[in-house]
Short mmCIF file of C-alpha atoms in Angstrom, two decimals:
data_model
loop_
_atom_site.label_atom_id
_atom_site.label_comp_id
_atom_site.label_asym_id
_atom_site.label_seq_id
_atom_site.Cartn_x
_atom_site.Cartn_y
_atom_site.Cartn_z
CA MET A 26 38.43 4.97 -12.41
CA GLU A 27 35.18 4.79 -14.34
CA GLU A 28 32.09 5.50 -12.25
CA ARG A 29 29.33 2.96 -12.67
CA ILE A 30 25.87 4.47 -13.05
CA PRO A 31 23.10 2.18 -11.81
CA LYS A 32 20.24 1.47 -14.18
CA LEU A 33 16.96 3.20 -13.38
CA TRP A 34 13.96 1.00 -14.13
CA THR A 35 10.80 2.56 -15.56
CA TYR A 36 7.17 1.52 -15.77
CA GLU A 37 7.63 0.93 -19.50
CA GLU A 38 10.35 -1.65 -18.78
CA TYR A 39 8.31 -3.12 -15.93
CA LEU A 40 5.47 -3.84 -18.38
CA ARG A 41 7.86 -5.89 -20.54
CA LEU A 42 8.80 -8.25 -17.72
CA PRO A 43 7.38 -11.82 -17.85
CA GLU A 44 4.02 -12.06 -16.08
CA ASP A 45 5.28 -14.63 -13.57
CA ILE A 46 7.90 -12.24 -12.17
CA ARG A 47 6.64 -10.13 -9.24
CA VAL A 48 8.68 -7.02 -8.57
CA GLU A 49 8.22 -3.44 -7.42
CA ILE A 50 10.19 -0.39 -8.50
CA ILE A 51 11.02 2.31 -5.96
CA ASP A 52 13.03 5.31 -7.12
CA GLY A 53 14.07 3.34 -10.21
CA VAL A 54 15.47 0.41 -8.20
CA ILE A 55 13.85 -2.96 -8.79
CA TYR A 56 12.93 -5.09 -5.75
CA ASN A 57 11.85 -8.73 -5.92
CA MET A 58 8.64 -9.40 -4.06
CA SER A 59 8.76 -11.99 -1.30
CA PRO A 60 7.66 -15.52 -2.15
CA ALA A 61 3.97 -16.27 -1.56
CA PRO A 62 2.86 -14.54 1.64
CA SER A 63 2.14 -16.55 4.77
CA ARG A 64 -1.32 -17.86 5.52
CA VAL A 65 -1.73 -15.33 8.36
CA HIS A 66 -0.69 -12.48 6.04
CA GLN A 67 -3.31 -13.55 3.49
CA GLU A 68 -6.04 -13.94 6.11
CA ILE A 69 -5.38 -10.45 7.48
CA VAL A 70 -5.52 -8.97 3.96
CA ILE A 71 -8.79 -10.78 3.21
CA GLU A 72 -10.39 -9.75 6.53
CA LEU A 73 -9.37 -6.10 6.09
CA ALA A 74 -10.36 -5.89 2.43
CA THR A 75 -13.73 -7.55 3.10
CA THR A 76 -14.49 -5.23 6.01
CA ILE A 77 -13.54 -2.18 3.95
CA LYS A 78 -15.48 -3.32 0.87
CA ASN A 79 -18.60 -4.03 2.95
CA TYR A 80 -18.33 -0.59 4.55
CA LEU A 81 -17.94 1.15 1.16
CA ARG A 82 -20.95 -0.71 -0.23
CA GLU A 83 -23.12 -0.06 2.85
CA LYS A 84 -22.26 3.65 2.95
CA LYS A 85 -22.51 3.97 -0.86
CA GLN A 86 -19.00 5.43 -0.99
CA PRO A 87 -17.57 5.97 -4.50
CA CYS A 88 -14.27 4.39 -3.46
CA LYS A 89 -12.85 1.04 -4.63
CA VAL A 90 -10.69 -1.40 -2.67
CA TYR A 91 -8.07 -3.60 -4.38
CA THR A 92 -5.64 -6.22 -3.12
CA ALA A 93 -2.25 -7.23 -4.54
CA PRO A 94 -1.32 -7.96 -7.18
CA PHE A 95 -2.57 -4.54 -8.29
CA ASP A 96 -0.18 -2.01 -9.84
CA VAL A 97 0.01 1.46 -8.32
CA VAL A 98 2.08 3.71 -10.59
CA LEU A 99 3.25 6.84 -8.80
CA VAL A 100 4.09 9.60 -11.25
CA SER A 101 5.83 12.88 -10.54
CA GLU A 102 4.24 16.10 -11.75
CA GLY A 103 4.58 16.42 -15.53
CA GLN A 104 6.05 12.93 -15.84
CA ASN A 105 4.92 10.56 -18.58
CA GLU A 106 3.35 7.41 -17.13
CA ASN A 107 5.76 5.13 -19.03
CA GLN A 108 8.75 6.95 -17.53
CA ALA A 109 7.52 6.60 -13.94
CA ILE A 110 10.19 5.09 -11.68
CA ASN A 111 7.83 4.06 -8.86
CA VAL A 112 5.54 1.04 -9.31
CA VAL A 113 4.30 -0.78 -6.22
CA GLN A 114 1.79 -3.48 -5.37
CA PRO A 115 0.36 -2.59 -1.95
CA ASP A 116 -1.43 -5.33 -0.05
CA ILE A 117 -4.55 -3.12 0.01
CA SER A 118 -5.23 0.08 -1.96
CA ILE A 119 -8.29 2.28 -1.57
CA ILE A 120 -8.94 4.64 -4.47
CA CYS A 121 -11.74 7.22 -4.32
CA ASP A 122 -10.86 9.19 -7.46
CA LYS A 123 -12.01 6.87 -10.25
CA LYS A 124 -10.07 8.94 -12.81
CA LYS A 125 -6.92 7.34 -11.37
CA LEU A 126 -8.08 3.83 -12.29
CA THR A 127 -6.66 2.27 -15.45
CA GLU A 128 -6.98 -1.15 -17.05
CA ARG A 129 -3.77 -2.22 -15.27
CA GLY A 130 -4.28 -0.59 -11.87
CA CYS A 131 -3.99 2.90 -10.42
CA LEU A 132 -2.14 5.89 -11.86
CA GLY A 133 -1.41 8.23 -8.96
CA ALA A 134 -1.61 7.97 -5.18
CA PRO A 135 -4.47 6.00 -3.62
CA GLU A 136 -6.25 7.73 -0.74
CA MET A 137 -5.27 4.91 1.61
CA ILE A 138 -2.77 2.05 1.55
CA ILE A 139 -2.42 -0.86 3.96
CA GLU A 140 0.70 -3.01 3.99
CA VAL A 141 0.91 -6.22 6.03
CA VAL A 142 4.52 -6.71 7.06
CA SER A 143 6.43 -9.64 5.63
CA GLU A 144 8.73 -11.39 8.09
CA LYS A 145 11.58 -11.43 5.55
CA SER A 146 11.54 -7.77 4.47
CA PRO A 147 10.05 -5.47 7.13
CA ALA A 148 12.26 -2.50 6.13
CA HIS A 149 10.49 -2.43 2.77
CA ASP A 150 7.22 -1.34 4.46
CA TYR A 151 8.66 0.58 7.41
CA VAL A 152 11.25 2.60 5.49
CA ARG A 153 11.14 2.49 1.68
CA LYS A 154 7.39 2.49 1.23
CA LEU A 155 6.78 4.89 4.13
CA ASN A 156 9.07 7.44 2.49
CA LEU A 157 7.58 6.80 -0.96
CA TYR A 158 3.97 7.15 0.21
CA ASN A 159 4.88 10.31 2.11
CA GLN A 160 6.55 11.74 -1.01
CA PHE A 161 3.45 11.03 -3.14
CA LYS A 162 1.01 12.24 -0.44
CA VAL A 163 -0.93 9.05 0.27
CA ARG A 164 -3.47 10.42 2.76
CA GLU A 165 -3.45 7.42 5.09
CA TYR A 166 -0.93 4.58 5.41
CA TRP A 167 -1.30 1.62 7.76
CA ILE A 168 1.48 -0.82 8.54
CA VAL A 169 0.02 -4.00 10.03
CA ASN A 170 2.56 -6.24 11.73
CA PRO A 171 1.18 -9.73 12.49
CA TYR A 172 4.40 -10.78 14.26
CA GLU A 173 4.37 -7.91 16.75
CA GLU A 174 0.55 -7.70 16.65
CA ASN A 175 0.51 -3.96 16.14
CA ILE A 176 -0.67 -1.38 13.64
CA LEU A 177 1.01 1.94 12.82
CA VAL A 178 -1.27 4.58 11.28
CA TYR A 179 0.30 7.48 9.38
CA ILE A 180 -1.87 10.45 8.36
CA TYR A 181 -0.60 12.84 5.68
CA LYS A 182 -0.87 16.52 6.55
CA ASP A 183 -0.15 19.30 4.06
CA GLU A 184 3.10 21.17 4.69
CA ILE A 185 4.52 18.50 7.05
CA GLY A 186 3.69 15.12 5.50
CA TYR A 187 3.62 12.18 7.89
CA SER A 188 4.34 12.90 11.52
CA ALA A 189 4.67 10.34 14.32
CA PRO A 190 2.26 7.46 13.76
CA LYS A 191 -0.57 6.42 16.04
CA MET A 192 0.12 2.91 17.34
CA TYR A 193 -2.51 0.27 18.07
CA THR A 194 -2.46 -3.38 19.10
CA PHE A 195 -4.43 -6.34 17.78
CA ASN A 196 -6.69 -5.93 20.85
CA GLU A 197 -7.98 -2.52 19.75
CA LYS A 198 -10.30 -0.90 17.25
CA VAL A 199 -8.73 1.36 14.64
CA LYS A 200 -10.59 4.19 12.91
CA ALA A 201 -9.76 4.96 9.30
CA GLU A 202 -9.28 8.72 9.25
CA ILE A 203 -10.25 9.20 5.60
CA PHE A 204 -13.78 7.95 6.32
CA GLU A 205 -16.30 9.33 8.76
CA ASP A 206 -17.08 6.12 10.62
CA LEU A 207 -15.04 3.15 9.37
CA ILE A 208 -13.72 1.37 12.44
CA ILE A 209 -11.86 -1.94 12.17
CA ASP A 210 -11.85 -4.25 15.18
CA PHE A 211 -8.47 -5.99 15.16
CA LYS A 212 -9.51 -8.19 18.06
CA GLN A 213 -12.08 -9.80 15.73
CA ILE A 214 -9.44 -10.18 13.04
CA LYS A 215 -7.06 -11.78 15.54
CA GLU A 216 -9.77 -14.23 16.61
CA ALA A 217 -10.40 -15.18 12.96
CA LEU A 218 -6.75 -16.13 12.36
#
């Protein structure tokens, strides 16, 4: 019996896809993005991104905040960018190393990523992306679940990666660990929905 070898997608092939097709590639496997996110999903992304951007501007931080669609190409050591097999579009990416910014997005791991869970594909954020961001050493990863009204915060630690997350509710304030004093009040976000 002939063994079938699955095709591994690369960033080079990703760039040749029609612009109206939204996909991500994780470990060379292509995943269709969900249809347009819900209104609540979009409002949470806007509230978080605005709060973070205002903080960065006020504190004169050199970091940039981007919302999807924004390509994050995760390359392994010594790997050519075009041969990368991990291309994602996080809901929110915070990049502090401006050398990682390209015309198309980010080449390398952002310092912080926030994903707002989609009702149709929660495993994508809780499993696939968690493992991917751990592998590429994203320093801080938040999973915001509007359906359960909770937030999981993963902090990357050298030698061990992500350990058990800190869990918060939409009635609490959450401190971003990568910044000295960025605190996001999810109760205010909940009230704005």
